[in-house]
Amino acid sequence: MHARERTADRRESAIVRTAKVGRIVLGVIVALVASCGGGGSGPSAPSALSYPSPQTYITGAAITPLNPSVQGPVTSYSVSPTLPTGITINSTSGQISGTPTTPRAKGTYTITAHGPGGSTAFGLSIAVLPAAPTGLSYPSPQTYVARTPITALAPAVTGLVTKYSASPALPAGLSLDPASGQITGTPTSASVLTDYTITASNVSGSTSFTFSLEVIAVNVTPGAISRLIASGTPVTITLTIVPVDFVFSGTLVATASDTNGVFAPAVTVVPSNGGYTLALTVSTRIVPGHYTSNVNLKLCSDPGCTAPQAVPSVAVPFDIYVLSASSAWPGNHLTALNSWTGVPDWTMYQANAAHTGYVPVQVDPNLFSTRWQGPPVEQGDPYYPYPNTLTTSNGQLFIASGNLLYAYKEFDASAVWQYDFRGLPFPSSNPPSVASGVVYVAAGQQSSTYLFAFNTVDGSLVFKSPMSSQWEYYLAPAIGAQGIYTNAGTYGGIYGFQPAGQQLFFTPLTQTSKWTPVVDANKVYAYTGDALKVLDPATGLVQSSIADPAYMNYVYEIGGSAVLGAPGSVFAANYANSVIDGGAVGNSLLHFNVAQNSIDWRIAGNFPSTPAYDAGVLYVANDNPLQLEARAEADGSLLWAWVPPQSGDVGFKSEVLLTKSMIFLSTNLAIYGIDTTTHRTVWSYPMVGRLALSQNGILYIEGSGLLTAINVK
């Protein structure tokens, strides 16, 4: 073969081989393309991505890793929004792991798996809750003082707390803040040591702490002080203080203080019935005025008060009027009238037919208040100050003023009726008595002397029975079961009248003025200075007479009455003689023993007014020495005495008014209230006058000015 031909053949063979190789490669490519889903498309994308969902995690606790489930090739993972703090996603494997540190509300996190041909996504729900709180505690135990604000008590706790609660409920006045767990407030009363469980919780759980708490207290009685006080009077105010659920340490020492200096610092402390009695004194330096504040009582166990008691102090509110004679009236307090049950009205001179001046009630000076003032009272005798004692019955009071008899309402002093004696030829009026709806009064002089009787409701005249007299004045008639008895007579004596006005008798007696008889169930007693005469209540016959050999008649007046004690026991003095030589002449206090017809005992002194009596004790005012005396009925021995507190007190100006708890008595400066147990001055009022206490709890002061009514209940 020619050489050119051989060369051409070799070229043709090479071309054929190349074409075959090309067809093989193309077939492979076609096969590959076919295996990928068809010809003409790019790389495939991942699909069907998922995670276990939803997921709830707790802060501080490592989560169980979450791995994705996915189809197809994935080159990376991403999440939006960012997973909760502490949780991460592995961008290569898609695994979610970590320890959440911050609570996060439930949310959806979109996780995307990326591949060469695209991506796929899944919404994973995740909530991160706070860990349950732990380690709750409070300072324990706690001791608080009732009525004293506590220092806020805060908890110690680990973790987030959304709510605090307590079981059982905290003592009254204390509260637990459900958000902060703080315990605050002012406990109102004592509480024994008790365990309280406080629970701190959130949605994940709770933790509890039991702590002990007690509230100690002192009970103070009364809980508040109210008083009317005459300026310059060292009135004593007594409080009882009792520890509750604790015991005072050592000796209790107390001092008083207030912003206005109403109280003197010194406090007298005396043990009493499981507690203590504290005696506070109103300062005599406090100027007249109305004071309202708290008195702070500092409680210690040593005189220097360097060692406070467990209850270091107690505050007691007070409302005190300090009044002078020229002070403005504190105002009317027209409270509803409610009578004491079983307590008689003040119907005669010194309350009753025995003239004991005793009203069987307990009165509390903290309850006293001014009720009303008025009307003015005129004096019938210029030589005998304040003679016109009043009486009360069924919500009315009756008083003679000038030559008129008035009936007023106790409620507000409004007039009910009046009767004018000025039409008599020789007009005069004397104090009234009242019984069974009838007011009795002796009025007129000389030939126009009568015992008048009026209907209490409308003042209509019931009767007008004639008597005889000269120019005497009389005290209120005495009323007994059989009649009405009054002194009268041209030359002295006693009249007896039936309730309808018929005269029972007239018995001549020693001529003297300004006295009234005493009556019990069987006898009438007439003390005329020279003797005590015992009369029959129906006939007036003198059954016995006990003479006073030391009697001296200087002023022809008695100025009071005898007083009945126990059966057969009668007290008397010639009170009007107190103005003679300082009472040194004819003014002894006498005790008559009716059964033995004798004078048992005699006490020298200067006794200006009728005493009061109850239960074997006579309470009598003595101007020399100046003191109220409590004397034993049996022998006249002095049991105790009270001395008027002001330097200007020089004499007594009223009869003694006695209750179970207090004695009332007027000096020339003030009306004083004396405690029957402590014998201290516990109340005073800057007025001078005669006294009466009605069944409705109204104390009347009848002096030279306006008639004054004081509520005592």
XYZ file of C-alpha atoms in Angstrom:
713
model
C 0.000 0.000 0.000
C 1.027 3.365 -0.782
C 2.381 5.343 2.117
C -0.282 8.066 1.886
C -3.007 5.510 2.066
C -1.588 4.038 5.218
C -1.492 7.452 6.823
C -5.101 8.160 5.872
C -6.199 4.859 7.331
C -4.503 5.620 10.609
C -6.311 8.983 10.861
C -9.682 7.405 10.162
C -9.143 4.803 12.889
C -8.353 7.534 15.433
C -11.520 9.443 14.580
C -13.611 6.304 14.976
C -12.095 5.610 18.421
C -12.740 9.146 19.530
C -16.363 8.956 18.465
C -16.892 5.779 20.447
C -15.429 7.270 23.593
C -17.695 10.289 23.217
C -20.739 8.102 22.917
C -19.774 6.244 26.108
C -19.311 9.467 28.143
C -22.559 10.866 26.871
C -24.339 7.712 27.901
C -22.925 7.956 31.384
C -24.042 11.558 31.706
C -27.499 10.703 30.432
C -27.698 7.885 32.943
C -26.668 10.168 35.772
C -29.169 12.762 34.781
C -31.864 10.153 34.583
C -31.021 8.892 38.045
C -31.560 12.441 39.443
C -35.110 12.728 38.303
C -35.018 13.635 34.880
C -33.013 15.400 32.599
C -32.387 19.113 32.650
C -32.855 19.947 36.608
C -30.305 21.075 39.364
C -29.295 19.460 42.762
C -32.101 18.230 45.116
C -33.293 20.186 48.362
C -33.768 18.693 51.916
C -37.343 18.052 53.099
C -39.602 16.816 55.976
C -37.671 18.591 58.739
C -39.122 18.108 62.247
C -38.249 18.189 65.953
C -40.147 16.894 69.017
C -42.468 19.775 69.845
C -43.620 21.519 72.009
C -40.837 21.691 74.572
C -40.966 23.135 78.124
C -37.703 23.735 79.937
C -36.710 24.923 83.397
C -34.034 27.519 83.933
C -30.836 26.065 85.285
C -31.607 22.532 84.106
C -29.751 21.089 81.090
C -32.139 20.061 78.365
C -32.177 16.712 76.648
C -30.615 17.388 73.232
C -33.051 17.603 70.362
C -32.004 16.098 67.024
C -33.759 16.892 63.787
C -35.490 14.479 61.482
C -34.954 15.455 57.805
C -34.781 14.000 54.288
C -32.235 14.942 51.706
C -28.857 16.518 51.868
C -28.442 19.341 54.465
C -25.468 21.526 54.486
C -26.428 23.733 57.494
C -29.110 24.697 60.049
C -30.321 28.100 61.270
C -32.999 29.397 63.701
C -35.101 32.526 63.972
C -35.639 34.199 66.356
C -32.687 33.410 68.566
C -33.306 30.526 70.901
C -33.790 31.326 74.643
C -30.620 32.305 76.450
C -28.479 29.265 77.203
C -29.918 27.107 74.385
C -28.048 26.744 71.090
C -28.417 24.912 67.766
C -25.554 23.135 66.073
C -25.487 24.644 62.617
C -24.069 21.466 61.084
C -26.061 18.746 62.807
C -29.118 20.729 63.767
C -28.920 19.430 67.338
C -30.444 21.740 69.976
C -28.858 21.599 73.432
C -27.805 23.667 76.432
C -29.072 24.945 79.794
C -31.644 27.764 79.719
C -30.831 30.578 82.087
C -33.703 33.002 81.624
C -37.429 32.343 81.653
C -39.070 32.862 78.301
C -42.711 32.781 77.411
C -43.894 30.095 75.053
C -42.846 30.958 71.525
C -42.298 29.453 68.087
C -38.763 29.225 66.786
C -38.388 28.562 63.037
C -35.517 26.152 62.292
C -34.356 25.911 58.699
C -32.314 23.056 57.147
C -30.320 24.224 54.156
C -29.178 21.854 51.318
C -27.493 22.137 47.894
C -30.807 22.286 46.188
C -32.798 24.401 48.683
C -34.091 24.336 52.310
C -36.889 23.162 54.570
C -38.235 24.690 57.855
C -40.018 23.648 61.077
C -41.704 25.700 63.814
C -40.457 24.463 67.192
C -42.514 25.566 70.249
C -40.373 26.281 73.327
C -41.245 27.703 76.743
C -38.663 28.308 79.470
C -40.082 28.396 82.961
C -38.343 29.694 86.066
C -36.975 27.175 88.472
C -39.012 26.616 91.616
C -37.796 28.948 94.379
C -35.651 27.469 97.120
C -34.099 28.387 100.420
C -36.921 30.579 101.762
C -36.316 31.940 105.259
C -37.288 34.762 107.619
C -35.664 35.899 110.856
C -37.352 33.771 113.502
C -38.747 33.852 116.140
C -40.279 37.318 116.235
C -41.809 39.155 119.189
C -43.915 42.202 118.435
C -45.754 44.682 120.621
C -49.445 45.253 120.081
C -50.414 48.685 118.735
C -46.791 49.354 117.762
C -45.783 49.368 114.059
C -43.291 46.614 113.270
C -40.115 46.927 111.251
C -40.797 45.370 107.846
C -39.729 41.728 107.783
C -38.294 40.676 104.386
C -37.686 37.113 103.167
C -34.467 35.539 101.958
C -35.099 33.255 98.977
C -33.357 31.870 95.911
C -35.100 32.034 92.575
C -38.038 33.835 91.107
C -41.156 34.070 93.279
C -44.457 35.105 91.821
C -46.573 34.680 94.939
C -46.244 34.493 98.720
C -48.887 33.079 101.023
C -49.212 32.411 104.766
C -50.981 29.761 106.775
C -52.591 30.302 109.214
C -53.456 33.969 108.744
C -51.047 36.342 110.433
C -52.175 38.123 113.633
C -54.680 40.939 113.181
C -53.009 44.076 111.906
C -50.128 42.285 110.170
C -50.120 41.509 106.463
C -47.981 39.562 104.005
C -47.313 41.261 100.685
C -48.088 38.521 98.121
C -45.622 39.990 95.639
C -42.619 40.865 97.809
C -43.129 38.570 100.768
C -42.625 41.452 103.203
C -44.509 41.294 106.490
C -45.632 44.722 107.675
C -48.281 46.420 109.768
C -49.286 47.183 113.333
C -50.564 44.245 115.377
C -53.751 45.203 117.139
C -53.915 42.670 119.938
C -51.909 40.061 121.767
C -51.267 36.684 120.157
C -49.547 33.661 121.664
C -46.384 32.264 120.094
C -47.585 30.534 116.926
C -45.913 28.840 113.952
C -46.760 30.379 110.594
C -45.859 28.695 107.290
C -44.927 31.092 104.515
C -44.906 29.612 101.007
C -43.068 31.183 98.075
C -44.194 29.818 94.726
C -44.093 30.184 90.977
C -45.396 28.091 88.092
C -42.687 25.511 88.589
C -43.143 24.847 92.269
C -42.763 26.278 95.746
C -40.675 26.417 98.864
C -41.881 26.967 102.404
C -40.545 28.239 105.700
C -42.119 27.983 109.122
C -41.347 30.767 111.534
C -42.618 31.630 114.996
C -44.294 34.901 115.887
C -45.910 36.261 119.029
C -47.552 39.564 119.813
C -47.274 40.733 123.372
C -49.369 43.520 124.768
C -50.384 45.419 127.806
C -54.070 45.912 128.287
C -54.711 49.424 129.530
C -58.009 50.246 131.213
C -59.553 52.609 130.435
C -58.363 52.730 126.844
C -58.789 56.505 126.694
C -58.833 59.345 129.203
C -61.525 62.007 129.306
C -61.827 64.548 132.075
C -63.190 67.882 133.218
C -60.705 69.558 135.561
C -60.695 72.803 137.495
C -57.506 74.726 136.762
C -54.861 74.328 139.436
C -56.218 70.987 140.612
C -53.810 68.019 140.731
C -56.416 65.540 139.551
C -55.317 61.911 139.663
C -56.119 59.685 136.713
C -55.851 55.986 137.406
C -55.053 53.387 134.770
C -54.824 49.632 135.107
C -52.091 47.970 133.057
C -51.963 44.183 132.657
C -49.312 42.291 130.628
C -50.722 39.817 128.104
C -48.754 36.641 127.338
C -45.618 37.899 129.047
C -44.419 39.011 132.447
C -42.877 42.352 133.284
C -39.228 42.108 134.184
C -38.358 43.023 137.739
C -40.102 46.077 139.143
C -42.322 48.075 136.838
C -41.380 51.743 136.681
C -43.360 54.222 134.592
C -43.055 57.854 133.560
C -45.567 60.010 131.695
C -45.067 62.572 128.958
C -47.183 64.422 126.422
C -46.616 67.241 123.967
C -48.487 69.856 126.014
C -47.219 68.982 129.466
C -50.713 68.149 130.675
C -49.387 65.319 132.826
C -46.687 65.469 135.457
C -43.838 63.018 134.690
C -44.051 61.086 137.953
C -46.297 58.027 137.921
C -47.157 55.971 140.978
C -47.116 52.224 140.240
C -48.757 49.691 142.554
C -49.130 45.922 141.871
C -52.767 44.919 141.525
C -54.528 41.671 140.505
C -51.923 40.330 138.089
C -51.166 43.775 136.750
C -50.428 47.241 138.005
C -52.341 50.360 138.898
C -50.769 53.514 137.512
C -51.698 56.862 139.042
C -51.053 59.817 136.730
C -51.418 63.407 137.886
C -52.584 66.358 135.830
C -50.122 69.203 136.226
C -51.309 72.181 138.261
C -49.302 74.410 135.913
C -51.312 73.685 132.800
C -53.240 76.745 131.641
C -56.985 76.511 130.991
C -57.804 75.040 127.605
C -58.959 71.987 125.713
C -56.218 69.384 125.277
C -56.397 66.320 123.044
C -53.361 64.136 122.428
C -51.701 60.962 123.721
C -49.932 60.482 126.995
C -46.918 58.246 126.452
C -46.174 55.901 129.322
C -42.580 54.737 129.271
C -42.283 51.321 130.915
C -38.981 50.257 132.455
C -37.580 47.963 135.100
C -35.283 50.463 136.808
C -35.770 53.964 138.253
C -33.471 55.521 135.671
C -35.413 53.830 132.876
C -32.283 52.464 131.225
C -33.783 48.970 131.004
C -37.010 49.057 128.983
C -39.640 46.405 129.502
C -40.506 44.006 126.673
C -43.311 46.420 125.936
C -41.265 49.596 126.288
C -44.116 52.084 126.119
C -47.814 52.506 125.630
C -49.735 55.515 124.365
C -53.122 56.398 125.821
C -55.272 59.033 124.082
C -56.767 61.784 126.216
C -59.357 64.533 125.900
C -59.121 66.953 128.806
C -60.791 70.267 129.520
C -58.894 72.395 132.021
C -61.361 75.050 133.136
C -61.244 78.191 135.222
C -64.243 80.024 136.651
C -64.067 82.374 133.660
C -63.619 79.689 130.988
C -66.124 79.445 128.173
C -68.755 76.755 128.560
C -67.405 73.591 126.845
C -70.719 73.074 125.093
C -73.960 71.185 125.553
C -73.973 67.404 125.302
C -77.656 66.494 125.240
C -77.355 62.731 125.268
C -80.478 60.597 125.500
C -81.764 60.166 129.038
C -81.483 56.596 130.310
C -82.205 55.988 133.957
C -80.173 53.691 136.151
C -82.099 50.510 136.832
C -83.235 50.182 140.425
C -81.763 53.534 141.462
C -84.129 56.051 143.078
C -84.374 59.667 142.003
C -83.113 62.570 144.114
C -86.552 63.338 145.543
C -85.799 65.095 148.851
C -83.136 66.930 150.752
C -79.989 64.820 150.525
C -81.684 62.386 148.144
C -84.126 60.555 150.417
C -86.143 60.586 153.628
C -83.107 59.352 155.596
C -81.065 62.259 154.142
C -78.083 59.965 153.555
C -76.955 61.761 150.398
C -76.206 58.316 148.970
C -76.895 57.153 145.408
C -76.036 53.444 144.920
C -74.216 53.681 141.581
C -70.726 53.394 140.168
C -69.685 56.495 138.245
C -66.669 56.902 135.984
C -65.164 60.402 135.600
C -64.025 59.443 132.097
C -67.691 59.555 131.088
C -68.473 62.984 132.518
C -69.443 65.778 130.132
C -71.131 69.148 130.318
C -74.846 68.834 129.558
C -76.324 72.323 129.839
C -76.239 75.549 131.807
C -79.187 77.684 132.876
C -81.424 79.090 134.049
C -80.036 81.486 136.702
C -80.974 80.700 140.286
C -82.048 83.485 142.646
C -81.348 83.172 146.337
C -84.275 83.522 148.707
C -82.141 84.331 151.737
C -79.101 86.614 151.320
C -77.713 85.427 154.663
C -77.704 81.772 153.709
C -75.919 81.087 150.411
C -77.197 78.405 148.091
C -80.215 77.291 150.157
C -82.437 76.209 147.314
C -81.634 72.549 146.856
C -83.379 70.898 143.930
C -85.118 67.565 143.495
C -85.719 65.317 140.476
C -88.348 62.847 139.348
C -89.233 61.138 136.058
C -87.041 63.297 133.849
C -87.980 66.593 135.498
C -86.220 68.765 138.050
C -87.896 71.070 140.543
C -86.297 74.102 142.138
C -87.420 77.196 144.009
C -85.771 80.383 142.823
C -86.695 83.728 144.297
C -90.380 83.417 145.149
C -91.198 81.017 142.332
C -91.231 77.250 141.967
C -89.995 75.956 138.603
C -90.288 72.633 136.830
C -87.745 72.005 134.062
C -86.966 69.116 131.767
C -83.801 67.310 132.713
C -83.041 66.783 129.037
C -82.388 70.401 128.093
C -83.582 72.644 130.973
C -86.602 73.750 128.989
C -89.422 75.057 131.189
C -92.396 72.808 131.911
C -94.320 75.017 134.330
C -93.853 77.474 137.175
C -95.786 78.718 140.192
C -95.514 82.227 141.602
C -95.741 82.715 145.378
C -95.514 86.489 145.150
C -99.269 86.763 145.523
C -98.958 85.738 149.174
C -99.081 88.560 151.742
C -95.661 87.478 152.974
C -94.110 85.581 150.052
C -91.175 83.227 150.293
C -90.187 79.895 148.850
C -88.278 76.907 150.117
C -86.798 73.819 148.445
C -89.257 71.204 147.134
C -89.632 67.461 147.600
C -91.441 65.091 145.261
C -93.223 61.752 145.559
C -95.869 59.870 143.572
C -96.280 62.581 140.967
C -96.695 65.421 143.466
C -94.279 68.233 144.354
C -94.414 69.508 147.947
C -93.030 72.844 149.074
C -93.412 75.026 152.160
C -93.864 78.650 151.155
C -94.856 81.963 152.655
C -94.283 83.416 156.096
C -96.283 84.692 159.034
C -100.026 84.243 158.455
C -99.507 83.198 154.814
C -97.479 80.063 155.483
C -98.631 76.953 153.627
C -97.593 73.515 152.531
C -98.279 73.519 148.795
C -98.688 70.435 146.614
C -98.532 70.528 142.796
C -99.008 68.007 140.034
C -95.557 67.275 138.593
C -96.828 67.117 135.016
C -98.681 70.410 134.639
C -98.145 72.289 137.899
C -101.802 72.284 138.839
C -102.455 72.847 142.531
C -103.240 69.638 144.417
C -103.664 71.247 147.816
C -102.650 74.245 149.899
C -102.624 73.448 153.610
C -102.121 76.263 156.126
C -99.306 76.403 158.647
C -97.923 79.097 160.935
C -94.454 80.618 161.098
C -92.530 83.794 161.629
C -89.699 84.585 159.200
C -88.025 81.208 159.027
C -86.756 79.372 155.977
C -87.044 75.609 155.714
C -85.341 72.784 153.959
C -87.311 70.444 151.693
C -90.101 68.469 153.399
C -89.477 64.857 154.372
C -91.873 62.301 152.900
C -92.691 59.011 154.586
C -95.177 56.215 154.151
C -97.796 57.963 156.290
C -97.286 61.586 155.454
C -95.320 64.692 154.571
C -93.357 66.409 157.340
C -91.898 69.897 157.566
C -90.689 72.265 160.234
C -92.795 75.380 160.853
C -94.746 76.991 163.681
C -94.731 80.505 165.078
C -92.455 79.428 167.901
C -90.987 76.344 166.301
C -92.318 72.895 165.669
C -93.123 70.227 163.109
C -96.191 69.634 160.964
C -97.401 66.345 159.571
C -99.800 66.123 156.613
C -101.527 63.288 154.851
C -100.714 62.869 151.128
C -104.074 64.470 150.310
C -103.265 67.550 152.394
C -105.125 66.941 155.652
C -103.109 67.885 158.713
C -101.989 64.922 160.786
C -100.485 66.907 163.625
C -98.480 69.865 164.785
C -95.937 69.260 167.528
C -94.192 72.242 169.136
C -90.393 72.031 169.213
C -87.527 74.360 170.017
C -87.686 77.350 167.705
C -84.999 77.176 165.049
C -84.783 77.565 161.284
C -83.439 75.798 158.205
C -83.821 72.168 159.099
C -85.984 69.265 158.009
C -87.038 66.084 159.806
C -85.820 62.569 159.008
C -88.226 59.693 158.408
C -87.985 55.922 158.434
C -90.721 53.291 158.285
C -91.809 53.785 161.881
C -90.558 57.098 163.182
C -89.976 60.758 162.489
C -86.777 62.300 163.855
C -86.414 66.003 164.549
C -83.019 67.448 165.432
C -83.311 71.027 166.683
C -79.884 71.412 168.232
C -80.893 71.030 171.833
C -82.106 67.462 171.364
C -83.038 64.708 168.974
C -86.738 63.975 169.343
C -88.343 60.790 168.066
C -91.991 61.217 167.037
C -94.866 58.996 166.018
C -95.405 59.527 162.255
C -99.200 59.537 162.558
C -99.789 61.506 165.763
C -96.628 63.517 166.244
C -96.342 62.365 169.837
C -92.774 62.537 171.123
C -91.746 58.972 171.911
C -88.271 59.806 173.151
C -85.898 62.728 173.436
C -82.110 62.633 173.586
C -80.770 65.937 174.857
C -77.393 67.429 174.025
C -76.123 68.974 177.248
C -73.402 70.868 175.381
C -75.857 72.627 173.040
C -75.550 76.388 172.680
C -78.005 78.258 170.476
C -76.346 81.198 168.778
C -77.971 81.636 165.376
C -81.318 79.828 165.789
C -80.571 77.760 162.734
C -79.540 74.193 162.083
C -78.488 74.570 158.435
C -78.994 70.898 157.655
C -80.585 67.756 158.972
C -79.969 64.649 160.958
C -78.891 61.565 158.994
C -80.072 58.011 159.571
C -77.499 55.252 159.754
C -78.139 51.657 160.737
C -81.428 51.046 162.602
C -81.465 53.156 165.768
C -78.414 55.169 164.641
C -78.711 58.920 163.967
C -75.996 61.488 163.197
C -76.313 65.249 163.525
C -74.475 68.502 164.137
C -75.545 72.086 164.618
C -74.082 72.979 161.221
C -75.037 76.654 161.319
C -72.845 77.178 164.377
C -69.801 76.560 162.142
C -69.694 80.309 161.523
C -69.263 81.034 165.245
C -65.674 81.207 166.421
C -64.488 78.837 163.709
C -66.962 76.203 164.795
C -65.412 75.965 168.220
C -68.746 76.580 169.936
C -71.713 74.219 169.710
C -70.716 72.429 166.520
C -69.733 68.904 167.530
C -70.609 65.903 165.389
C -72.939 63.684 167.398
C -74.041 60.086 167.209
C -77.383 59.298 168.819
C -78.174 55.763 169.939
C -81.969 55.716 169.802
C -82.337 52.316 171.433
C -80.278 53.394 174.438
C -81.617 56.955 174.337
C -78.080 58.325 174.527
C -75.288 60.087 172.677
C -72.745 57.361 171.941
C -69.932 59.580 170.774
C -69.074 63.176 170.045
C -66.380 64.529 167.696
C -65.119 68.082 168.070
C -64.550 70.011 164.871
C -66.184 72.501 162.557
C -68.868 70.678 160.589
C -70.653 73.098 158.215
C -72.954 70.761 156.290
C -74.983 67.575 156.396
C -72.833 64.446 155.995
C -73.524 61.375 153.863
C -73.811 57.787 155.012
C -73.584 54.240 153.705
C -72.725 50.820 155.097
C -71.423 51.811 158.506
C -69.360 54.807 157.375
C -70.217 58.493 157.766
C -68.633 60.968 155.351
C -68.529 64.447 156.835
C -66.992 67.780 155.820
C -64.857 69.377 158.526
C -63.625 72.950 158.214
C -61.171 72.571 161.126
C -58.988 70.872 160.152
C -60.106 71.380 156.562
C -60.782 67.858 155.342
C -63.407 65.356 154.315
C -63.519 62.658 156.958
C -64.669 59.056 156.729
C -65.678 57.976 160.223
C -66.801 54.649 161.617
C -70.439 54.565 162.650
C -69.693 52.456 165.713
C -67.342 54.816 167.505
C -66.663 57.818 165.271
C -63.047 56.811 164.704
C -61.357 58.371 161.699
C -60.944 55.828 158.899
C -59.382 58.154 156.357
C -59.395 61.804 155.329
C -59.091 63.839 152.152
C -57.702 67.373 152.083
C -58.790 69.852 149.387
C -55.839 70.259 147.011
C -55.751 73.997 146.277
C -54.108 76.524 148.560
C -57.135 78.785 148.188
C -59.547 76.159 149.525
C -60.643 77.456 152.925
C -64.085 75.976 153.559
C -66.765 73.542 152.412
C -69.918 74.892 150.750
C -72.141 71.879 150.137
C -73.479 68.756 151.699
C -71.633 65.529 150.940
C -72.944 63.552 147.949
C -71.935 59.903 148.047
C -71.903 57.173 145.393
C -70.338 53.731 145.408
C -67.229 54.949 143.630
C -67.012 58.712 144.151
C -67.771 61.402 146.707
C -68.733 64.899 145.547
C -68.192 67.980 147.669
C -67.923 71.730 147.090
C -65.367 74.060 148.601
C -65.191 77.803 148.108
C -63.220 77.190 144.873
C -64.519 74.084 143.133
C -66.577 70.927 143.137
C -64.337 67.937 143.801
C -64.832 64.262 143.012
C -62.963 61.947 145.381
C -62.433 58.254 144.689
C -63.910 56.161 147.508
C -61.140 53.558 147.197
C -57.964 55.548 146.565
C -59.190 58.701 148.365
C -57.636 60.799 145.606
C -59.105 63.727 143.698
C -60.194 62.268 140.357
C -62.421 65.064 139.034
C -63.050 68.745 139.655
C -65.181 71.543 138.277
C -64.653 75.297 138.793
C -67.987 76.134 140.401
C -69.337 76.433 143.944
C -72.740 75.184 145.017
C -75.137 72.563 146.327
C -75.335 69.176 144.656
C -77.877 66.624 143.481
C -77.635 63.465 141.361
C -80.653 62.311 139.388
C -81.756 58.837 138.370
C -80.809 59.765 134.798
C -77.166 60.234 135.724
C -77.097 64.032 135.793
C -75.101 65.826 138.469
C -76.601 69.220 139.288
C -74.629 72.126 140.688
C -76.844 74.847 142.138
C -74.863 77.923 143.060
C -74.995 81.674 142.788
C -74.913 81.635 138.996
C -76.431 79.429 136.354
C -77.813 76.053 137.277
C -75.324 73.584 135.785
C -75.934 70.006 134.654
C -73.105 67.493 134.200
C -73.576 64.088 132.552
C -71.983 61.363 134.665
C -73.052 58.367 132.560
